Amino acid sequence: MSQWVIKGIRTGIKTTGYPGTEELAPGVTPGLPRGASIGADAAALAQRCPTQALRHEDGKISVDYRRCVHCYRCARGLPHPLQWRTGYEWAGTGASGRPENAFGEPFRRSVHILVVDAGDCGACLNEVKQLNNPYYNMHRLGFFITPTPRHADVLLVVGPVTDQMRFALKKIYEAMPAPKRVVAAGACALSGGVFAGSFACAEGVGSLLPVDVEVPGNPPPPLAILHGLLVAAGRKPPAALAGH
Ligand code: SF4
């Protein structure tokens, strides 16, 4: 935070230049674990992961980013820790099968987003909230929050979708006009996270709705969510992280 304040005083610019320029300020992203060949220790390392996000085969570790909850157990206190990738353009395509650029020219300048807390612990929702602050200022990109599904183009869901929220979420989705896109943000929304298959929820948004864009992270940093919105609007290509 202090680095951002110093940058603002030095340059007079408080808002990030992303997506026009890459954001290199310290602290804007925690990174993601990166798969690697680590030999005989691979099985033991995979077992340390509390959400089975790590898989091993022939001494090679791969990471299922939909399950990673950023616990750092694969990075700390180990003789061969996994290296972490930097950056924040993590958003990938979901399984909806809808075209990547569903909106086209009429939506180039203005996209309205309905945010739904589907059992979120507060972490992902807090990162979404940051998009409205002066540093991320998503309004400059034509992204606006709307409280009503009738005005919404994008449904942004956080949380594992608790059983109490399933009916409401389905009704909200059905009330949105077409074309529409669904963005699931955070490990819980993608896979259920640590709550997957519990007494209170299923396994994320994809178990109920067709998801267009998936944003890994627990929670994902604001720039990763912003990348997801840009992917949903057809203004940025999706990342291809699966299995790396
Ligand atoms: S940081 Fe992610 S991949 Fe590593 S152990 Fe934790 S949940 Fe598993």
Coordinates of C-alpha atoms and ligand atoms in Angstrom, one line a residue:
M1 CA 0.0 0.0 0.0
S2 CA 2.8 2.5 1.0
Q3 CA 4.5 1.8 -2.4
W4 CA 1.3 2.8 -4.2
V5 CA 1.1 6.0 -2.2
I6 CA 4.7 6.8 -3.0
K7 CA 4.1 6.1 -6.7
G8 CA 1.1 8.4 -6.6
I9 CA 3.1 11.2 -5.0
R10 CA 6.0 10.8 -7.4
T11 CA 4.0 10.5 -10.6
G12 CA 0.7 12.1 -9.7
I13 CA -1.0 9.0 -11.1
K14 CA -2.8 6.9 -8.6
T15 CA -4.7 4.6 -11.0
T16 CA -3.1 1.5 -12.5
G17 CA -2.3 1.6 -16.2
Y18 CA -3.5 -2.0 -16.7
P19 CA -4.7 -3.2 -19.2
G20 CA -2.9 -0.5 -21.3
T21 CA 0.4 -1.3 -19.6
E22 CA 1.6 -4.1 -17.4
E23 CA 1.3 -3.4 -13.7
L24 CA 4.6 -4.1 -11.9
A25 CA 3.9 -2.5 -8.5
P26 CA 4.9 -4.7 -5.6
G27 CA 2.0 -6.4 -3.8
V28 CA -0.6 -6.4 -6.6
T29 CA -0.5 -10.2 -6.9
P30 CA 0.5 -13.2 -4.7
G31 CA 1.3 -15.4 -7.7
L32 CA 0.4 -19.0 -8.4
P33 CA 2.3 -22.2 -7.8
R34 CA 3.9 -23.6 -10.9
G35 CA 4.2 -27.3 -11.9
A36 CA 7.7 -28.8 -12.0
S37 CA 9.7 -32.0 -12.2
I38 CA 10.9 -32.7 -8.7
G39 CA 11.7 -36.4 -8.9
A40 CA 11.3 -38.7 -5.9
D41 CA 9.7 -36.0 -3.6
A42 CA 6.7 -35.5 -5.9
A43 CA 4.3 -37.9 -4.1
A44 CA 5.0 -36.4 -0.7
L45 CA 4.6 -32.9 -2.0
A46 CA 1.3 -33.7 -3.6
Q47 CA 0.1 -35.2 -0.3
R48 CA 0.7 -31.9 1.5
C49 CA -1.9 -30.1 -0.6
P50 CA -5.2 -29.9 1.4
T51 CA -7.5 -29.6 -1.7
Q52 CA -5.8 -32.2 -4.0
A53 CA -4.8 -29.4 -6.3
L54 CA -1.4 -31.1 -6.8
R55 CA -1.1 -34.2 -9.0
H56 CA 2.1 -36.2 -9.6
E57 CA 3.2 -38.5 -12.3
D58 CA 6.7 -39.8 -13.0
G59 CA 8.2 -37.3 -10.6
K60 CA 6.4 -34.4 -12.2
I61 CA 3.9 -32.1 -10.3
S62 CA 1.0 -30.4 -12.1
V63 CA -1.3 -27.9 -10.5
D64 CA -5.1 -27.8 -10.8
Y65 CA -5.6 -24.0 -10.4
R66 CA -9.3 -24.4 -9.9
R67 CA -8.6 -26.1 -6.5
C68 CA -5.6 -24.2 -5.2
V69 CA -6.5 -22.2 -2.1
H70 CA -3.2 -20.4 -1.7
C71 CA -2.2 -22.1 1.5
Y72 CA 1.5 -22.1 0.6
R73 CA 2.1 -25.6 2.0
C74 CA 3.8 -26.4 -1.3
A75 CA 6.1 -23.4 -1.0
R76 CA 7.3 -23.2 2.6
G77 CA 9.3 -25.5 4.9
L78 CA 10.3 -27.9 2.2
P79 CA 13.7 -29.0 0.7
H80 CA 12.2 -28.7 -2.8
P81 CA 9.4 -26.1 -2.8
L82 CA 7.4 -25.3 -5.9
Q83 CA 8.3 -22.1 -7.6
W84 CA 5.5 -19.6 -8.1
R85 CA 4.6 -17.8 -11.3
T86 CA 4.3 -14.1 -11.1
G87 CA 1.6 -12.1 -13.0
Y88 CA -2.1 -11.8 -12.6
E89 CA -3.6 -12.6 -16.0
W90 CA -5.0 -15.9 -14.8
A91 CA -8.6 -16.0 -16.1
G92 CA -9.4 -18.9 -18.3
T93 CA -12.5 -20.0 -20.2
G94 CA -15.1 -22.1 -18.5
A95 CA -17.2 -25.0 -19.8
S96 CA -20.2 -22.9 -21.1
G97 CA -19.4 -23.5 -24.7
R98 CA -20.6 -20.0 -25.6
P99 CA -18.5 -18.0 -28.0
E100 CA -15.6 -16.0 -26.4
N101 CA -16.8 -12.7 -27.8
A102 CA -20.5 -13.0 -27.0
F103 CA -21.0 -9.3 -26.7
G104 CA -19.4 -7.7 -29.7
E105 CA -19.4 -4.0 -30.7
P106 CA -22.5 -2.8 -28.9
F107 CA -20.9 -3.7 -25.5
R108 CA -17.4 -2.2 -26.2
R109 CA -17.9 0.8 -24.0
S110 CA -20.3 -0.3 -21.3
V111 CA -20.8 -3.6 -19.5
H112 CA -22.9 -3.9 -16.4
I113 CA -22.0 -6.5 -13.7
L114 CA -24.1 -8.0 -11.1
V115 CA -22.0 -9.4 -8.2
V116 CA -23.5 -12.3 -6.2
D117 CA -22.2 -13.5 -2.9
A118 CA -23.0 -17.2 -3.1
G119 CA -21.7 -18.1 0.4
D120 CA -18.4 -16.3 0.1
C121 CA -16.3 -15.9 3.3
G122 CA -15.7 -12.3 2.5
A123 CA -12.2 -12.6 1.0
C124 CA -13.1 -12.7 -2.7
L125 CA -15.9 -10.2 -2.2
N126 CA -13.4 -7.8 -0.7
E127 CA -11.1 -8.1 -3.7
V128 CA -14.1 -7.5 -6.0
K129 CA -14.9 -4.4 -4.0
Q130 CA -11.3 -3.0 -4.6
L131 CA -12.2 -2.7 -8.3
N132 CA -14.2 0.4 -7.5
N133 CA -11.4 2.2 -5.6
P134 CA -9.3 4.9 -7.2
Y135 CA -6.3 2.5 -7.8
Y136 CA -8.2 0.0 -10.0
N137 CA -11.1 2.3 -11.0
M138 CA -12.9 -0.1 -13.3
H139 CA -15.3 2.6 -14.4
R140 CA -12.6 3.9 -16.7
L141 CA -13.0 0.6 -18.7
G142 CA -16.7 0.9 -18.9
F143 CA -17.4 -1.7 -16.2
F144 CA -20.3 -0.7 -13.8
I145 CA -21.9 -2.6 -11.0
T146 CA -25.7 -3.0 -11.2
P147 CA -28.0 -4.2 -8.4
T148 CA -30.6 -5.7 -10.8
P149 CA -30.3 -8.8 -13.0
R150 CA -32.5 -7.0 -15.6
H151 CA -29.7 -4.6 -16.3
A152 CA -26.8 -7.1 -16.0
D153 CA -24.6 -8.3 -18.8
V154 CA -22.2 -10.2 -16.6
L155 CA -23.0 -12.3 -13.5
L156 CA -19.9 -12.3 -11.3
V157 CA -20.2 -15.0 -8.6
V158 CA -18.0 -15.5 -5.5
G159 CA -18.4 -18.3 -3.0
P160 CA -19.0 -22.1 -3.4
V161 CA -22.8 -21.7 -3.9
T162 CA -24.2 -22.9 -0.7
D163 CA -27.4 -24.9 -0.8
Q164 CA -29.4 -21.8 0.5
M165 CA -28.2 -19.8 -2.5
R166 CA -28.8 -22.3 -5.3
F167 CA -32.4 -21.3 -6.1
A168 CA -31.7 -17.6 -5.8
L169 CA -28.7 -17.8 -8.1
K170 CA -30.6 -19.7 -10.7
K171 CA -33.4 -17.2 -10.7
I172 CA -31.0 -14.3 -11.0
Y173 CA -29.3 -15.9 -14.0
E174 CA -32.7 -16.6 -15.6
A175 CA -33.7 -13.0 -15.1
M176 CA -30.7 -11.6 -17.0
P177 CA -31.3 -10.7 -20.7
A178 CA -29.2 -12.3 -23.4
P179 CA -26.4 -12.0 -24.3
K180 CA -25.0 -12.7 -20.9
R181 CA -21.8 -14.1 -19.4
V182 CA -21.0 -15.8 -16.1
V183 CA -17.7 -15.2 -14.4
A184 CA -16.8 -17.4 -11.4
A185 CA -14.1 -15.8 -9.2
G186 CA -12.0 -17.7 -6.6
A187 CA -11.3 -21.3 -5.8
C188 CA -14.6 -21.8 -4.0
A189 CA -16.6 -20.6 -7.0
L190 CA -14.6 -22.8 -9.3
S191 CA -14.5 -26.0 -7.4
G192 CA -16.0 -25.6 -4.0
G193 CA -12.5 -25.1 -2.5
V194 CA -12.2 -26.5 1.0
F195 CA -16.0 -26.7 1.2
A196 CA -16.4 -28.9 -1.9
G197 CA -19.0 -31.6 -1.4
S198 CA -19.7 -30.6 2.2
F199 CA -23.1 -30.7 3.9
A200 CA -23.7 -27.1 2.9
C201 CA -22.7 -26.8 -0.8
A202 CA -21.9 -28.6 -4.0
E203 CA -18.8 -28.0 -6.1
G204 CA -18.9 -24.4 -7.3
V205 CA -20.9 -22.3 -9.8
G206 CA -20.3 -24.8 -12.6
S207 CA -22.5 -27.4 -10.8
L208 CA -25.4 -25.0 -11.4
L209 CA -24.8 -22.5 -14.2
P210 CA -22.8 -22.5 -17.5
V211 CA -19.6 -20.7 -16.5
D212 CA -17.9 -18.6 -19.3
V213 CA -14.8 -17.3 -17.4
E214 CA -12.9 -18.8 -14.5
V215 CA -10.6 -16.7 -12.3
P216 CA -8.4 -18.8 -10.0
G217 CA -7.1 -17.6 -6.7
N218 CA -8.0 -17.7 -3.0
P219 CA -8.8 -14.9 -3.2
P220 CA -7.8 -13.7 -6.7
P221 CA -6.2 -10.2 -6.6
P222 CA -8.2 -7.4 -8.2
L223 CA -6.1 -7.4 -11.3
A224 CA -6.9 -11.1 -11.9
I225 CA -10.6 -10.3 -11.5
L226 CA -10.2 -7.4 -13.9
H227 CA -8.6 -9.7 -16.4
G228 CA -11.6 -12.0 -16.0
L229 CA -14.0 -9.2 -16.8
L230 CA -11.9 -8.2 -19.8
V231 CA -12.0 -11.8 -21.0
A232 CA -15.8 -11.9 -20.5
A233 CA -16.1 -8.7 -22.5
G234 CA -14.0 -10.1 -25.3
R235 CA -11.2 -7.5 -24.8
K236 CA -8.5 -9.8 -23.6
P237 CA -7.6 -13.4 -24.5
P238 CA -8.0 -16.0 -21.8
A239 CA -5.0 -17.6 -20.1
A240 CA -4.2 -21.3 -20.6
L241 CA -3.1 -22.4 -17.1
A242 CA -4.7 -25.9 -16.9
G243 CA -2.3 -28.6 -15.7
H244 CA 0.8 -26.4 -15.5
Ligands
SF4_1 S1 -0.8 -23.4 -2.4 FE1 -2.3 -24.4 -3.6 S2 -1.3 -26.0 -4.7 FE2 0.1 -25.4 -3.0 S3 -0.5 -26.8 -1.3 FE3 -1.8 -24.9 -1.1 S4 -3.7 -25.4 -2.2 FE4 -2.2 -26.9 -2.8

